[in-house]
C-alpha positions as CSV (number, residue, x, y, z in Angstrom):
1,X,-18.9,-64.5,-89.4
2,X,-21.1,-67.2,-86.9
3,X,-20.4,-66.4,-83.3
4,X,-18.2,-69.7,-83.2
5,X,-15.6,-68.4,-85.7
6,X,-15.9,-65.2,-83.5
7,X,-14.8,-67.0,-80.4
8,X,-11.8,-69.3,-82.4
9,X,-10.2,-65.5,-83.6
10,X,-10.5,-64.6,-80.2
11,X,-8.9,-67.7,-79.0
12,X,-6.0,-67.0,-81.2
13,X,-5.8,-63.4,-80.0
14,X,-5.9,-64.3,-77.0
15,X,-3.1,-67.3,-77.1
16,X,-0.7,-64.0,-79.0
17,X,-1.7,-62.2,-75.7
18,X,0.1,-65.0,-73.5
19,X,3.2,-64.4,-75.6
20,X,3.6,-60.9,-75.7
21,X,3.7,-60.9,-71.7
22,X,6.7,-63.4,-72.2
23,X,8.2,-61.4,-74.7
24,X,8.3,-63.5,-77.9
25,X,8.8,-61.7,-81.1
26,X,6.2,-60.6,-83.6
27,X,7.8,-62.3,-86.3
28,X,8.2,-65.8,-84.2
29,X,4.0,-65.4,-83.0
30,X,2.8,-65.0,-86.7
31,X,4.9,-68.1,-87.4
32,X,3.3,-69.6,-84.6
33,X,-0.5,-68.6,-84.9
34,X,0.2,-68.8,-88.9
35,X,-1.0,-65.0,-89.3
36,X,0.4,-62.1,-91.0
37,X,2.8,-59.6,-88.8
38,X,0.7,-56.7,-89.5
39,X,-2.4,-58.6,-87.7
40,X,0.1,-59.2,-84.7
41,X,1.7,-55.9,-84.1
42,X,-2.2,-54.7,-84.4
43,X,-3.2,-57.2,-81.5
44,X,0.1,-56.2,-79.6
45,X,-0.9,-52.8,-79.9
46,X,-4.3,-53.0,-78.6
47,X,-3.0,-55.8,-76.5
48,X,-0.2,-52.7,-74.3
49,X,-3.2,-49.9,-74.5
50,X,-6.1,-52.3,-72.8
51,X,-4.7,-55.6,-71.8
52,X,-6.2,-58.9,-72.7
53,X,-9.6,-57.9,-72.5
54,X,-8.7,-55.2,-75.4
55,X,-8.3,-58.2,-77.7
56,X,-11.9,-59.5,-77.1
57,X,-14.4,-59.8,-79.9
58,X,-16.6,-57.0,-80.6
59,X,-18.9,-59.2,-81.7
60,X,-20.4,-59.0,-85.4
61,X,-18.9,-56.7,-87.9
62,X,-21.4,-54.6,-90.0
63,X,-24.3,-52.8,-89.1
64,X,-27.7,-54.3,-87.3
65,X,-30.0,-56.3,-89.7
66,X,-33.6,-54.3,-90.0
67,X,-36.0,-56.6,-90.1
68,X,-36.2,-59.1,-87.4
69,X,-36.9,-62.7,-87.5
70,X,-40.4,-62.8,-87.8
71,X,-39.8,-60.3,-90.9
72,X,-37.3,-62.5,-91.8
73,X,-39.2,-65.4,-92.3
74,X,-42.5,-63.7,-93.7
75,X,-40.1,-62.5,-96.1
76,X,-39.2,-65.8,-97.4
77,X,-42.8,-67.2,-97.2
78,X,-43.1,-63.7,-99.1
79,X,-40.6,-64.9,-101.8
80,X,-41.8,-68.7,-102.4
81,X,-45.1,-67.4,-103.4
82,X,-43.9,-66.0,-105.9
83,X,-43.2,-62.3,-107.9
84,X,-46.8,-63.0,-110.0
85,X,-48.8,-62.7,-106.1
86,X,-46.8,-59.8,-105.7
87,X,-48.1,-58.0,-108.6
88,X,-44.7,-58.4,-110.7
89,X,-46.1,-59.5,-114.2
90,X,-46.0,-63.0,-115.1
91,X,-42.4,-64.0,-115.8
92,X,-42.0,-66.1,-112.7
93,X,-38.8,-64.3,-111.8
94,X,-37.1,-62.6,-108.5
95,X,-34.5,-59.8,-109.2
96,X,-32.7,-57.5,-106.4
97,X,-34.9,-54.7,-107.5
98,X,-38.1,-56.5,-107.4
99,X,-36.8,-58.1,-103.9
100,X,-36.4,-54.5,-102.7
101,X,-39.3,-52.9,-103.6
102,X,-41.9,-56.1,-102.1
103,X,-39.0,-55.1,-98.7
104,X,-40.2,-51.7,-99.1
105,X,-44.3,-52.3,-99.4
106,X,-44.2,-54.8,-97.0
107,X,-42.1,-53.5,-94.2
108,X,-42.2,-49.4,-95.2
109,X,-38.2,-49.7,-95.5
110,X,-35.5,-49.6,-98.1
111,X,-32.8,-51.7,-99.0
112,X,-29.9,-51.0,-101.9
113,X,-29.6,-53.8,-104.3
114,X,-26.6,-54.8,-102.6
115,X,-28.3,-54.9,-98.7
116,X,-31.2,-57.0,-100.7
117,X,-28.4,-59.3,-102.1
118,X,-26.8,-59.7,-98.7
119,X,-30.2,-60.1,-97.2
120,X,-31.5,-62.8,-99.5
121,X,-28.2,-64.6,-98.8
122,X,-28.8,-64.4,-94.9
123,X,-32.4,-66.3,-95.3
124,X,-30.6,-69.0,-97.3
125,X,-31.5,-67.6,-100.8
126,X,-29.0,-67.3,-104.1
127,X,-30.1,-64.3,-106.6
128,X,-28.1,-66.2,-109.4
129,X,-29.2,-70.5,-109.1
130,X,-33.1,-70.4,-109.1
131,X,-34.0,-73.0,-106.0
132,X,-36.5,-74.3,-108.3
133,X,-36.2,-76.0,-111.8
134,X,-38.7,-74.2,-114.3
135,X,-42.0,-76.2,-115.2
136,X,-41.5,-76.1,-118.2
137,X,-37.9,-78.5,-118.2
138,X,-37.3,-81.3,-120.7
139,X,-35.4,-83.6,-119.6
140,X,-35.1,-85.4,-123.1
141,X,-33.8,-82.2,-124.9
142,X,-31.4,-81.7,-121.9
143,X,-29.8,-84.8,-122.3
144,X,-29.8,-85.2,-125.7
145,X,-28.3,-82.0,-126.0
146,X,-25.4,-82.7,-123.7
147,X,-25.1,-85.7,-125.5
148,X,-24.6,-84.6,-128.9
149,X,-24.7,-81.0,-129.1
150,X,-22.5,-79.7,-126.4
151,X,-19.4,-82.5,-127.3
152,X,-19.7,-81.7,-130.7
153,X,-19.2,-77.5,-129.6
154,X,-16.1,-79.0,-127.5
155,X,-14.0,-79.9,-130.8
């Protein structure tokens, strides 16, 4: 979550913490803040052991990313070069395990496949829609095919 939807939670909390000082219900603040009860009685609890400042945002959930930003980016620069640079044969195609092991020679760490997923998605990249259309496209085949080939599978 950006730091923006961080701070709009903790407004919310924070609006729930005005509330329980005047004694409004849990049932009536959930209506109110359009929440569940179980995340209000959660707040109210933190909210009677620590005050308001118990219901402040601990800032981002998950553990510390381990490459910086310079990684970060040499990575991508890394990745639009292509797997053939990297020494992975000549099929022109990025998979999580390939994406982990060019993490692992280039920055002497390891990732899981589901870290590299999660990773590729922080620097903007999808594992499943290729940001480039192949060379080898045609166009004409393409659109004669979802001209008379795919209606006709339709019926």
């Amino acid at each position: 979550m950006s730091a923006r939807g961080r701070a709009k939670r903790e407004a919310v909390r924070r609006r729930a913490a005005g509330w329980f000082a005047e004694g409004v219900p849990v049932a009536e603040i959930a209506a109110r803040l359009r929440v569940s009860q179980t995340a209000v009685y959660g707040w109210r609890k933190r909210w009677r052991a620590g005050g308001e400042d118990a219901l402040a945002s601990r800032g981002p959930g998950g553990s510390r990313c381990r490459l910086d930003e310079s990684r970060l980016r040499r990575l991508a620069d890394a990745l639009e070069q292509g797997p053939a640079v990297h020494g992975f044969g000549e099929d022109q195609r990025w998979t999580l395990a390939r994406v982990s092991d060019l993490i692992a020679r280039m920055f002497r760490t390891r990732y899981t496949l589901r870290g590299t997923s999660y990773l590729l998605h922080r620097i903007g990249w999808s594992v499943q829609v290729p940001s480039h259309r192949p060379v080898e496209r045609d166009e004409d085949a393409v659109m004669t095919w979802r001209r008379e080939v795919w209606p006709a599978g339709k019926r």
